[in-house]
Coordinates of C-alpha atoms in Angstrom, one line a residue:
Chain A
M1 CA -51.1 -10.2 20.3
A2 CA -49.5 -7.1 21.9
V3 CA -48.8 -5.7 18.4
L4 CA -52.4 -6.0 17.4
S5 CA -53.6 -4.3 20.6
T6 CA -51.5 -1.2 19.9
P7 CA -53.7 1.7 18.7
R8 CA -53.1 2.5 15.1
S9 CA -52.2 6.1 15.7
A10 CA -49.3 5.1 18.0
V11 CA -47.0 4.1 15.2
Q12 CA -46.3 6.7 12.6
L13 CA -45.1 4.9 9.5
A14 CA -47.0 6.9 7.0
S15 CA -45.1 9.0 4.4
K16 CA -44.2 12.6 5.3
G17 CA -43.5 13.8 1.8
R18 CA -39.9 12.5 1.8
P19 CA -40.3 10.3 -1.2
V20 CA -41.1 13.3 -3.4
R21 CA -37.9 15.1 -2.5
E22 CA -35.9 11.9 -2.9
H23 CA -37.4 11.5 -6.3
L24 CA -36.7 15.1 -7.4
F25 CA -33.1 14.7 -6.3
R26 CA -32.7 11.6 -8.3
I27 CA -34.2 13.2 -11.4
A28 CA -31.7 16.1 -11.0
L29 CA -28.8 13.7 -10.9
I30 CA -29.9 11.8 -13.9
A31 CA -30.5 15.0 -15.8
S32 CA -26.9 16.1 -15.1
L33 CA -25.6 12.9 -16.4
G34 CA -27.9 13.2 -19.4
I35 CA -26.5 16.6 -20.4
A36 CA -23.0 15.3 -20.4
F37 CA -24.0 12.2 -22.3
V38 CA -26.1 14.1 -24.9
F39 CA -23.3 16.4 -25.8
L40 CA -20.8 13.6 -26.1
A41 CA -23.3 11.6 -28.3
A42 CA -23.9 14.7 -30.5
L43 CA -20.2 15.2 -31.0
L44 CA -19.5 11.6 -31.8
S45 CA -22.4 11.2 -34.2
Y46 CA -21.6 14.5 -35.9
V47 CA -18.0 13.7 -36.6
L48 CA -18.9 10.1 -37.6
V49 CA -21.6 11.3 -40.1
E50 CA -19.5 14.1 -41.4
G51 CA -16.3 12.2 -41.7
W52 CA -17.7 8.9 -42.8
P53 CA -17.0 9.3 -46.6
R54 CA -13.3 9.8 -45.9
I55 CA -12.7 7.1 -43.3
D56 CA -10.9 4.8 -45.6
S57 CA -7.4 3.7 -46.4
R58 CA -6.5 7.0 -48.1
L59 CA -6.5 8.5 -44.6
W60 CA -3.6 6.5 -43.3
E61 CA -1.9 5.8 -46.6
N62 CA -1.6 9.3 -48.0
M63 CA 0.3 12.4 -46.9
P64 CA -1.4 15.7 -46.0
S65 CA -2.0 18.2 -48.7
V66 CA -3.8 21.5 -49.1
R67 CA -4.4 21.2 -52.8
N68 CA -6.7 18.2 -53.3
P69 CA -8.9 17.0 -50.4
D70 CA -9.6 13.8 -52.3
I71 CA -6.1 12.4 -52.2
A72 CA -5.0 14.1 -48.9
G73 CA -4.4 11.8 -45.9
A74 CA -3.0 12.0 -42.4
Q75 CA -0.3 9.4 -42.4
S76 CA 2.5 11.7 -41.2
A77 CA 0.2 13.1 -38.5
I78 CA -0.7 9.6 -37.3
T79 CA 2.9 8.4 -37.2
G80 CA 3.9 11.7 -35.6
T81 CA 1.4 11.3 -32.9
L82 CA 2.6 7.8 -32.2
W83 CA 6.2 8.9 -32.2
V84 CA 5.6 11.8 -29.8
I85 CA 3.3 9.9 -27.4
S86 CA 5.6 6.9 -27.2
L87 CA 8.6 9.0 -26.5
T88 CA 6.6 11.0 -23.9
A89 CA 5.7 7.7 -22.2
V90 CA 9.4 6.6 -22.2
L91 CA 10.5 10.0 -20.7
T92 CA 7.7 10.5 -18.2
L93 CA 6.8 7.2 -16.7
P94 CA 10.1 6.3 -15.0
T95 CA 10.5 9.9 -13.8
G96 CA 7.0 10.2 -12.5
I97 CA 7.0 6.8 -10.8
A98 CA 10.3 7.5 -9.2
A99 CA 9.1 10.9 -7.9
A100 CA 6.0 9.2 -6.5
I101 CA 8.1 6.5 -4.8
Y102 CA 10.3 9.2 -3.2
L103 CA 7.3 11.2 -2.0
E104 CA 5.4 8.3 -0.6
E105 CA 8.1 6.0 0.7
Y106 CA 11.1 8.2 1.6
A107 CA 10.1 11.8 2.0
D108 CA 9.8 12.9 5.6
K109 CA 6.6 14.8 5.6
T110 CA 7.5 16.9 8.6
R111 CA 10.2 18.6 6.5
W112 CA 9.1 21.9 4.9
W113 CA 10.8 21.2 1.6
N114 CA 8.9 18.0 1.1
R115 CA 5.7 19.9 1.7
V116 CA 6.7 22.6 -0.7
I117 CA 7.3 19.9 -3.4
E118 CA 4.0 18.3 -2.7
L119 CA 2.0 21.6 -2.9
N120 CA 3.8 22.6 -6.1
I121 CA 3.1 19.3 -7.9
Q122 CA -0.6 20.0 -7.3
N123 CA -0.1 23.5 -8.7
L124 CA 1.8 22.3 -11.7
A125 CA -1.1 20.1 -12.7
A126 CA -3.3 23.1 -13.0
I127 CA -1.0 25.2 -15.2
P128 CA -2.5 25.9 -18.7
S129 CA -0.8 23.9 -21.4
I130 CA 0.2 26.9 -23.5
V131 CA 2.5 28.0 -20.7
Y132 CA 4.3 24.6 -21.1
G133 CA 4.5 25.4 -24.8
I134 CA 6.4 28.7 -24.1
L135 CA 8.6 26.9 -21.6
G136 CA 9.4 24.2 -24.2
L137 CA 10.1 26.8 -26.9
G138 CA 12.4 28.9 -24.6
I139 CA 14.3 26.2 -22.8
I140 CA 14.1 22.9 -24.7
A141 CA 14.0 24.1 -28.3
R142 CA 16.2 27.2 -28.0
T143 CA 18.5 26.8 -24.9
F144 CA 19.0 23.1 -25.2
G145 CA 19.1 23.5 -29.0
L146 CA 16.8 20.6 -29.7
G147 CA 14.9 22.7 -32.2
F148 CA 11.4 21.8 -33.5
S149 CA 11.7 18.1 -33.2
V150 CA 9.9 15.0 -31.9
I151 CA 12.0 15.1 -28.7
T152 CA 11.2 18.7 -28.0
A153 CA 7.5 17.9 -28.3
S154 CA 7.8 14.8 -26.1
M155 CA 9.8 16.6 -23.4
T156 CA 7.3 19.4 -23.3
L157 CA 4.3 17.1 -23.2
G158 CA 6.2 15.1 -20.6
L159 CA 6.5 18.1 -18.3
L160 CA 2.8 18.8 -18.9
V161 CA 1.6 15.3 -17.8
L162 CA 4.3 14.6 -15.2
P163 CA 2.3 16.0 -12.3
I164 CA -0.7 13.9 -13.3
V165 CA 1.5 10.7 -13.5
I166 CA 3.0 11.6 -10.1
I167 CA -0.3 12.2 -8.4
A168 CA -1.9 9.0 -9.9
S169 CA 1.2 6.9 -9.0
R170 CA 1.2 8.3 -5.4
E171 CA -2.4 7.3 -5.0
A172 CA -1.7 3.8 -6.2
I173 CA 1.3 3.4 -3.9
R174 CA -0.6 4.8 -1.0
A175 CA -3.4 2.3 -1.6
V176 CA -1.0 -0.6 -0.7
P177 CA -1.7 -1.2 3.0
P178 CA 1.0 -0.4 5.5
S179 CA 0.7 -3.9 6.9
I180 CA 2.3 -5.3 3.7
R181 CA 5.3 -3.1 4.2
E182 CA 5.5 -4.1 7.9
G183 CA 5.3 -7.7 7.0
S184 CA 8.1 -7.4 4.5
L185 CA 10.4 -5.4 6.8
A186 CA 9.7 -7.7 9.7
L187 CA 11.3 -10.5 7.7
G188 CA 14.5 -8.6 7.3
A189 CA 13.9 -7.1 3.9
T190 CA 15.5 -3.8 3.2
Q191 CA 13.4 -0.8 2.3
W192 CA 14.3 -1.0 -1.4
Q193 CA 13.5 -4.8 -1.4
T194 CA 10.1 -4.0 0.2
I195 CA 9.4 -1.3 -2.4
S196 CA 10.5 -3.2 -5.5
R197 CA 9.1 -6.6 -4.5
Q198 CA 5.9 -5.8 -2.6
V199 CA 4.8 -2.2 -3.0
L200 CA 5.5 -1.6 -6.7
P201 CA 4.0 -4.9 -8.0
A202 CA 0.9 -4.3 -5.9
S203 CA 0.5 -0.8 -7.2
I204 CA 1.4 -1.3 -10.9
P205 CA -2.3 -1.6 -12.0
G206 CA -3.1 1.7 -10.5
I207 CA 0.0 3.3 -11.8
A208 CA -0.6 2.0 -15.3
T209 CA -4.2 3.2 -15.3
G210 CA -3.3 6.7 -14.2
S211 CA -0.4 6.9 -16.6
I212 CA -2.5 5.9 -19.6
L213 CA -5.1 8.5 -18.7
A214 CA -2.3 11.1 -18.4
L215 CA -1.0 10.1 -21.8
S216 CA -4.5 10.3 -23.2
R217 CA -4.5 13.9 -22.2
A218 CA -1.1 14.5 -23.9
I219 CA -2.3 13.0 -27.1
G220 CA -5.1 15.5 -27.6
E221 CA -2.9 18.6 -26.8
A222 CA -2.5 21.0 -29.7
A223 CA -1.8 24.3 -27.9
P224 CA 1.8 23.7 -26.7
L225 CA 2.8 22.0 -29.9
L226 CA 1.6 25.1 -31.9
M227 CA 4.6 26.9 -30.4
L228 CA 6.9 24.0 -31.0
G229 CA 6.8 23.8 -34.8
A230 CA 4.4 21.0 -35.2
V231 CA 3.9 22.5 -38.7
S232 CA 0.8 21.1 -40.3
F233 CA 2.0 20.1 -43.7
I234 CA 4.7 17.6 -43.2
R235 CA 4.8 15.2 -46.1
F236 CA 7.1 12.6 -44.5
N237 CA 7.0 10.4 -41.4
P238 CA 9.5 11.2 -38.6
D239 CA 12.5 9.0 -38.9
G240 CA 13.9 9.6 -35.4
V241 CA 13.6 11.6 -32.3
F242 CA 15.3 14.7 -33.9
A243 CA 13.0 14.8 -37.0
S244 CA 10.4 17.4 -37.7
Y245 CA 6.9 16.2 -37.1
T246 CA 3.2 17.0 -37.0
V247 CA 0.4 15.5 -34.8
L248 CA -3.2 14.8 -35.3
P249 CA -4.7 17.7 -33.3
I250 CA -2.6 20.2 -35.3
Q251 CA -3.5 18.5 -38.6
I252 CA -7.2 18.7 -37.7
F253 CA -6.8 22.3 -36.7
N254 CA -5.2 23.1 -40.0
W255 CA -7.8 21.4 -42.1
I256 CA -10.7 23.0 -40.2
S257 CA -9.2 26.4 -41.1
Q258 CA -9.3 25.6 -44.8
S259 CA -12.3 27.0 -46.7
R260 CA -13.0 24.1 -48.9
E261 CA -15.7 21.6 -47.7
G262 CA -13.6 18.6 -48.6
F263 CA -11.1 19.5 -45.9
H264 CA -13.7 19.7 -43.3
V265 CA -14.8 16.2 -44.1
L266 CA -11.2 15.2 -43.9
A267 CA -10.8 16.9 -40.5
S268 CA -13.8 15.0 -39.1
A269 CA -12.3 11.7 -40.4
A270 CA -9.1 12.5 -38.6
I271 CA -11.0 13.3 -35.4
V272 CA -12.5 9.9 -35.6
I273 CA -9.0 8.4 -35.8
L274 CA -7.9 10.4 -32.9
L275 CA -10.9 9.4 -30.8
L276 CA -10.3 5.7 -31.8
I277 CA -6.7 6.0 -30.5
L278 CA -8.0 7.6 -27.3
L279 CA -10.7 5.0 -26.9
L280 CA -8.2 2.2 -27.3
M281 CA -5.9 3.6 -24.7
N282 CA -8.7 4.1 -22.2
S283 CA -10.0 0.6 -22.8
V284 CA -6.5 -0.8 -22.0
A285 CA -6.5 1.3 -18.8
I286 CA -9.9 -0.1 -17.8
W287 CA -8.9 -3.6 -18.7
L288 CA -5.7 -3.3 -16.7
R289 CA -7.6 -2.0 -13.7
N290 CA -10.2 -4.7 -13.7
R291 CA -7.8 -7.5 -14.5
Y292 CA -5.1 -6.7 -11.9
Q293 CA -7.0 -4.8 -9.2
K294 CA -6.1 -6.0 -5.7
R295 CA -8.7 -6.4 -3.1
W296 CA -7.3 -6.3 0.4
Chain B
M1 CA -14.0 -11.4 45.2
T2 CA -10.5 -11.9 46.6
D3 CA -10.6 -15.5 45.7
I4 CA -8.9 -15.3 42.3
G5 CA -8.8 -19.0 41.7
T6 CA -12.5 -19.1 41.1
S7 CA -12.6 -16.3 38.7
I8 CA -10.4 -18.1 36.2
P9 CA -11.7 -21.7 36.4
S10 CA -10.1 -24.7 34.8
V11 CA -7.1 -22.9 33.4
T12 CA -4.0 -25.0 33.1
V13 CA -1.1 -22.9 33.9
R14 CA 2.2 -23.7 32.1
G15 CA 4.8 -23.6 34.8
P16 CA 8.4 -22.8 34.3
Q17 CA 11.0 -25.5 34.9
A18 CA 12.6 -23.8 37.8
P19 CA 9.8 -22.5 40.1
G20 CA 10.6 -19.6 42.3
N21 CA 12.6 -17.6 39.8
T22 CA 11.2 -14.3 38.8
A23 CA 14.0 -13.4 36.4
A24 CA 14.5 -15.8 33.6
L25 CA 17.7 -17.9 33.6
D26 CA 19.7 -17.5 30.4
P27 CA 17.7 -14.6 29.1
V28 CA 17.4 -13.8 25.4
F29 CA 16.4 -10.2 26.1
T30 CA 17.3 -8.2 29.2
V31 CA 15.3 -4.9 29.3
S32 CA 16.5 -2.3 31.8
D33 CA 15.0 1.1 32.4
L34 CA 13.3 1.2 28.9
S35 CA 11.3 4.3 28.1
V36 CA 9.8 4.8 24.7
F37 CA 9.0 8.2 23.3
Y38 CA 6.9 9.3 20.3
G39 CA 8.2 12.8 19.8
E40 CA 7.9 14.5 23.2
Y41 CA 5.3 12.0 24.5
E42 CA 6.6 9.3 26.8
A43 CA 4.5 6.3 25.8
V44 CA 6.2 3.8 28.1
R45 CA 8.1 4.5 31.3
Q46 CA 11.0 2.6 32.9
V47 CA 10.3 -1.0 32.0
D48 CA 12.5 -3.7 33.4
L49 CA 12.1 -7.3 32.4
S50 CA 13.8 -10.3 30.9
I51 CA 12.7 -12.8 28.3
G52 CA 13.7 -16.4 28.9
N53 CA 15.2 -18.6 26.2
R54 CA 12.6 -21.0 24.7
E55 CA 9.9 -19.7 26.9
I56 CA 6.6 -18.0 26.1
T57 CA 6.4 -14.6 27.7
A58 CA 3.0 -12.9 27.7
M59 CA 2.5 -9.2 28.0
I60 CA -1.0 -8.3 29.2
G61 CA -2.8 -5.2 30.2
P62 CA -5.5 -2.7 29.2
S63 CA -5.5 -0.9 25.9
G64 CA -2.9 1.9 25.6
C65 CA -0.6 0.6 28.3
G66 CA 2.3 0.3 26.0
K67 CA 2.7 -3.5 25.7
S68 CA 2.7 -3.5 21.9
T69 CA 5.2 -0.5 22.0
V70 CA 7.6 -2.6 24.1
L71 CA 7.1 -5.6 21.8
R72 CA 8.0 -3.5 18.8
C73 CA 11.2 -2.4 20.4
F74 CA 12.5 -6.0 20.4
N75 CA 12.8 -6.1 16.6
R76 CA 13.2 -2.3 16.2
M77 CA 9.9 -2.0 14.3
N78 CA 9.4 1.3 16.2
D79 CA 12.2 2.7 14.1
L80 CA 9.7 3.0 11.2
I81 CA 7.5 5.5 13.1
P82 CA 8.9 9.0 12.6
G83 CA 9.8 10.5 16.0
A84 CA 9.9 7.2 17.9
R85 CA 12.8 6.8 20.2
A86 CA 13.8 4.3 22.9
A87 CA 15.8 5.3 26.0
G88 CA 17.3 2.7 28.4
K89 CA 18.7 -0.6 27.3
I90 CA 17.6 -3.7 25.6
L91 CA 20.2 -6.4 25.6
Y92 CA 19.9 -9.2 23.1
H93 CA 22.3 -12.0 24.4
G94 CA 24.2 -9.2 26.0
E95 CA 24.4 -7.0 22.9
D96 CA 22.8 -3.6 23.0
L97 CA 19.9 -3.8 20.4
Y98 CA 20.0 0.0 20.0
G99 CA 23.8 0.2 19.7
D100 CA 25.3 2.4 17.0
H101 CA 26.7 -0.5 14.9
V102 CA 23.5 -2.5 15.0
D103 CA 21.7 -3.0 11.7
P104 CA 17.9 -3.1 12.2
I105 CA 17.6 -5.3 9.1
E106 CA 19.8 -7.9 10.7
V107 CA 17.9 -7.6 14.0
R108 CA 14.6 -8.3 12.2
R109 CA 16.0 -11.3 10.4
R110 CA 16.8 -13.0 13.8
I111 CA 13.7 -11.7 15.5
G112 CA 10.5 -12.4 13.6
M113 CA 7.1 -10.9 14.0
V114 CA 3.5 -11.9 13.6
F115 CA 0.9 -9.1 13.5
Q116 CA -2.5 -8.6 14.9
K117 CA -4.3 -8.8 11.5
P118 CA -3.0 -11.6 9.2
N119 CA -1.1 -9.8 6.5
P120 CA -0.1 -12.3 3.8
F121 CA 1.4 -10.8 0.7
P122 CA -0.9 -10.7 -2.3
K123 CA 1.2 -13.6 -3.9
S124 CA 1.0 -17.3 -3.9
I125 CA 1.3 -19.4 -0.7
Y126 CA 4.6 -20.6 -1.9
D127 CA 6.0 -17.1 -2.7
N128 CA 4.8 -15.9 0.7
I129 CA 7.0 -18.4 2.5
A130 CA 9.9 -18.1 0.1
Y131 CA 9.9 -14.3 0.3
G132 CA 11.9 -14.0 3.5
P133 CA 14.6 -16.5 2.6
R134 CA 14.9 -14.9 -0.9
V135 CA 15.4 -11.3 0.4
N136 CA 18.0 -12.7 2.8
G137 CA 19.9 -14.2 0.0
T138 CA 19.2 -17.9 0.7
K139 CA 20.1 -20.0 -2.3
G140 CA 19.3 -23.7 -3.0
K141 CA 16.4 -25.9 -2.2
M142 CA 13.6 -23.4 -1.7
D143 CA 10.9 -26.2 -2.0
E144 CA 12.3 -27.8 1.2
V145 CA 12.4 -24.6 3.1
V146 CA 8.8 -23.9 2.2
E147 CA 7.7 -27.4 3.1
E148 CA 9.6 -27.3 6.4
A149 CA 8.2 -23.9 7.4
L150 CA 4.6 -24.9 6.5
T151 CA 4.9 -28.2 8.4
Q152 CA 6.2 -26.5 11.5
A153 CA 3.3 -24.0 11.3
A154 CA 0.9 -27.0 11.0
L155 CA -0.4 -25.8 7.7
W156 CA 1.3 -28.1 5.2
D157 CA -1.5 -30.7 5.0
E158 CA -4.1 -28.1 4.3
V159 CA -2.2 -26.3 1.6
K160 CA 0.2 -28.8 0.0
D161 CA -2.0 -29.2 -3.1
K162 CA -2.5 -25.5 -3.7
L163 CA 0.9 -23.9 -3.1
K164 CA 0.4 -21.8 -6.3
Q165 CA -2.9 -20.3 -5.1
N166 CA -3.1 -16.8 -3.9
A167 CA -2.6 -16.6 -0.1
L168 CA -5.5 -14.2 0.2
S169 CA -7.9 -17.1 -0.7
L170 CA -7.1 -18.8 2.6
S171 CA -9.3 -18.4 5.7
G172 CA -8.3 -15.9 8.4
G173 CA -6.9 -18.6 10.7
Q174 CA -4.9 -20.2 7.8
Q175 CA -3.6 -16.8 6.8
Q176 CA -2.3 -16.2 10.3
R177 CA -0.6 -19.6 10.4
L178 CA 0.8 -18.8 7.0
C179 CA 2.3 -15.6 8.5
I180 CA 3.8 -17.7 11.3
A181 CA 5.3 -20.0 8.7
R182 CA 6.6 -17.0 6.8
A183 CA 8.3 -15.8 10.0
I184 CA 9.7 -19.3 10.7
A185 CA 11.1 -19.7 7.2
V186 CA 13.9 -17.2 7.8
K187 CA 14.9 -19.3 10.9
P188 CA 14.7 -16.6 13.5
E189 CA 15.5 -17.2 17.2
V190 CA 12.6 -15.2 18.6
I191 CA 9.1 -14.8 17.3
L192 CA 7.2 -11.7 18.5
M193 CA 3.4 -12.0 18.3
D194 CA 1.3 -8.9 18.5
E195 CA -2.3 -10.0 19.5
P196 CA -2.1 -12.8 16.9
C197 CA -5.5 -14.2 17.6
S198 CA -7.6 -11.0 18.1
A199 CA -8.9 -11.2 14.6
L200 CA -9.7 -14.9 14.7
D201 CA -12.5 -17.1 15.8
P202 CA -12.2 -19.5 18.8
I203 CA -11.4 -22.6 16.8
A204 CA -8.6 -20.8 14.8
T205 CA -7.4 -19.3 18.1
T206 CA -7.1 -22.8 19.6
K207 CA -5.0 -23.9 16.7
I208 CA -2.7 -21.0 17.0
E209 CA -2.3 -21.6 20.7
D210 CA -1.5 -25.3 20.2
L211 CA 1.0 -24.2 17.6
M212 CA 2.7 -21.7 20.0
Q213 CA 3.2 -24.6 22.5
Q214 CA 4.9 -26.6 19.8
L215 CA 7.0 -23.8 18.6
A216 CA 8.2 -23.0 22.1
R217 CA 10.4 -26.1 21.9
D218 CA 12.6 -24.4 19.3
Y219 CA 11.8 -20.7 19.6
T220 CA 11.6 -18.0 22.1
I221 CA 8.1 -16.4 21.9
V222 CA 6.9 -13.1 23.2
I223 CA 3.1 -12.6 22.8
V224 CA 1.0 -9.5 23.5
T225 CA -2.6 -10.4 24.2
H226 CA -5.8 -8.9 25.5
N227 CA -7.0 -12.3 26.4
M228 CA -6.0 -13.2 29.9
Q229 CA -7.1 -16.8 29.6
Q230 CA -4.8 -17.0 26.6
A231 CA -1.9 -15.7 28.6
A232 CA -2.7 -18.1 31.4
R233 CA -3.0 -21.1 29.0
V234 CA 0.2 -20.6 26.9
S235 CA 2.8 -18.6 28.8
N236 CA 5.5 -19.4 31.3
R237 CA 5.9 -15.8 32.4
T238 CA 3.6 -12.9 32.3
A239 CA 4.2 -9.2 32.4
F240 CA 1.3 -7.0 33.5
F241 CA 1.3 -3.5 32.1
T242 CA -1.0 -0.6 33.0
A243 CA -1.2 3.1 32.2
D244 CA -0.7 5.9 34.7
V245 CA -2.3 9.2 34.1
D246 CA -0.2 12.1 35.0
D247 CA -1.3 15.6 36.1
K248 CA -1.4 16.8 32.5
G249 CA -3.8 14.0 31.6
E250 CA -1.3 12.0 29.5
R251 CA -1.2 8.3 29.8
H252 CA 2.1 6.6 30.3
G253 CA 2.5 2.8 30.1
R254 CA 4.2 1.1 33.0
L255 CA 5.2 -2.4 33.9
V256 CA 3.4 -3.3 37.1
E257 CA 4.3 -6.9 37.7
F258 CA 6.4 -9.5 36.0
D259 CA 6.5 -13.0 37.3
E260 CA 5.8 -16.6 36.6
T261 CA 2.4 -16.9 35.0
S262 CA 1.1 -19.2 37.7
R263 CA 2.0 -16.7 40.4
I264 CA 0.5 -13.7 38.5
F265 CA -2.8 -15.5 38.1
T266 CA -3.0 -17.1 41.6
N267 CA -1.1 -14.8 43.9
P268 CA -0.3 -11.4 42.4
T269 CA 1.6 -9.0 44.7
D270 CA 0.1 -5.8 43.2
Q271 CA -3.5 -4.8 43.8
R272 CA -3.8 -3.5 40.2
T273 CA -2.8 -6.8 38.8
E274 CA -5.4 -8.5 41.0
D275 CA -8.1 -6.1 40.0
Y276 CA -7.3 -6.6 36.3
I277 CA -7.2 -10.4 36.3
T278 CA -10.4 -10.6 38.3
G279 CA -12.1 -8.4 35.8
R280 CA -12.6 -5.3 38.0
F281 CA -11.2 -3.0 35.3
G282 CA -9.7 -3.1 31.8

């Protein structure tokens, strides 16, 4: 009864115009999302429509050509991309994960050199990829004498994505609660046993997700490989890590620069293939994350 | 308010076998003049106490008085904190725990630990128990080791049909008993417990306390607790810590009184102990 006897004006529950602002803010957020989405959708539908007539078996069964767009394919570019990216993964993942383990589990953060390493890994992640191309040309191709080969490309792309792999792996390792390490050490496990049997297994999903996303970046790179002899008309598949090669982004770039319309269609079809490979890799990353994600 | 007996009603105090002894006979640990530093900061100052064989020793006191810090010296877990350093001596059966030749890994194998928050590994119940024996190179009948440890921790009947299930699916109380079983599985001599019940409900707490009583037949137990009733219920001896504030405003943990639990709770010699257990501060 006390509630009823309170004068109406005593309790101010009426709107003070807040909902309008809330609403506007929400619309602004949705609009931002919308812009990103519209551009992505426009790009996808454009390449799909444009490339549709050429998305057929010729694309992966035939070799590139500049003479006849009707029989040209991208087989050597597809196999080249798979060679380069697989070797990049083999070279980068163990190095990147090992570096992340050192920084998270062993490095004494009060020491200046460890802080310098940390800061510079962040910096390395921001360096333009063309700079890595020049580095690869000067040191890997020339000084190491590896020439314009799959391994030169993989080592260069490896350096490019290494900081991303390290940063992603560190985050995954850091997400393992300290109580797990304490629990293991308190049972008389050594530090390495604790890392290899508790910390790493628990952080593998995060590491895998981050690594796949890093490799997805490498797969779309054209700039550094332009400097490393990814010549566009290679009419054979690489037969080893020292073979010449080309990759999809370079092949696409080259077809786009041709004047005949048929090659532009071909380029769009190759873009669709590249996007499919990317989509596949990202799906695996998402699947891994959802399947093995730990909740503490 | 001076009548302490009425402030802690109906508490059965677990008396030691030889009444009248303040120092434990046949001590497992003898701590003398122990100070613990984190960098320049002296967290605990000049502690002297001894831990009796197959007794339960409780360490009580307000937050920040250094009782967990002292506990973590017993298995050298403080080594993991950068800048942590212990001065003074902790003898384990007469051997200096911080001696140059001592391997902390070996220390932790003999002196197990149970933490405040249950921390089972994100693995199966079976693998949680088997982990300790495996890293210590135990070969042979792992199934028996697992069953024995779970039985001793009074968990076997609840989990025997789901050993392959993830340990994180257990309730909080079960997880903590699993952590106790995990510690037992490496057959330590001592089990250190750092506020093992503070994250548990009263029923789970009772189970852990009952378990401690049973384990004290075979193991030496040191428990840090905020709960004075718990210390009174389970322990033979109690160490009361408090924190002194120096002129720079820094808090330094200090052992105020160490005695048989019955005496600490009925006839403490220090005013600060009396104030704490009667609930006047802390």
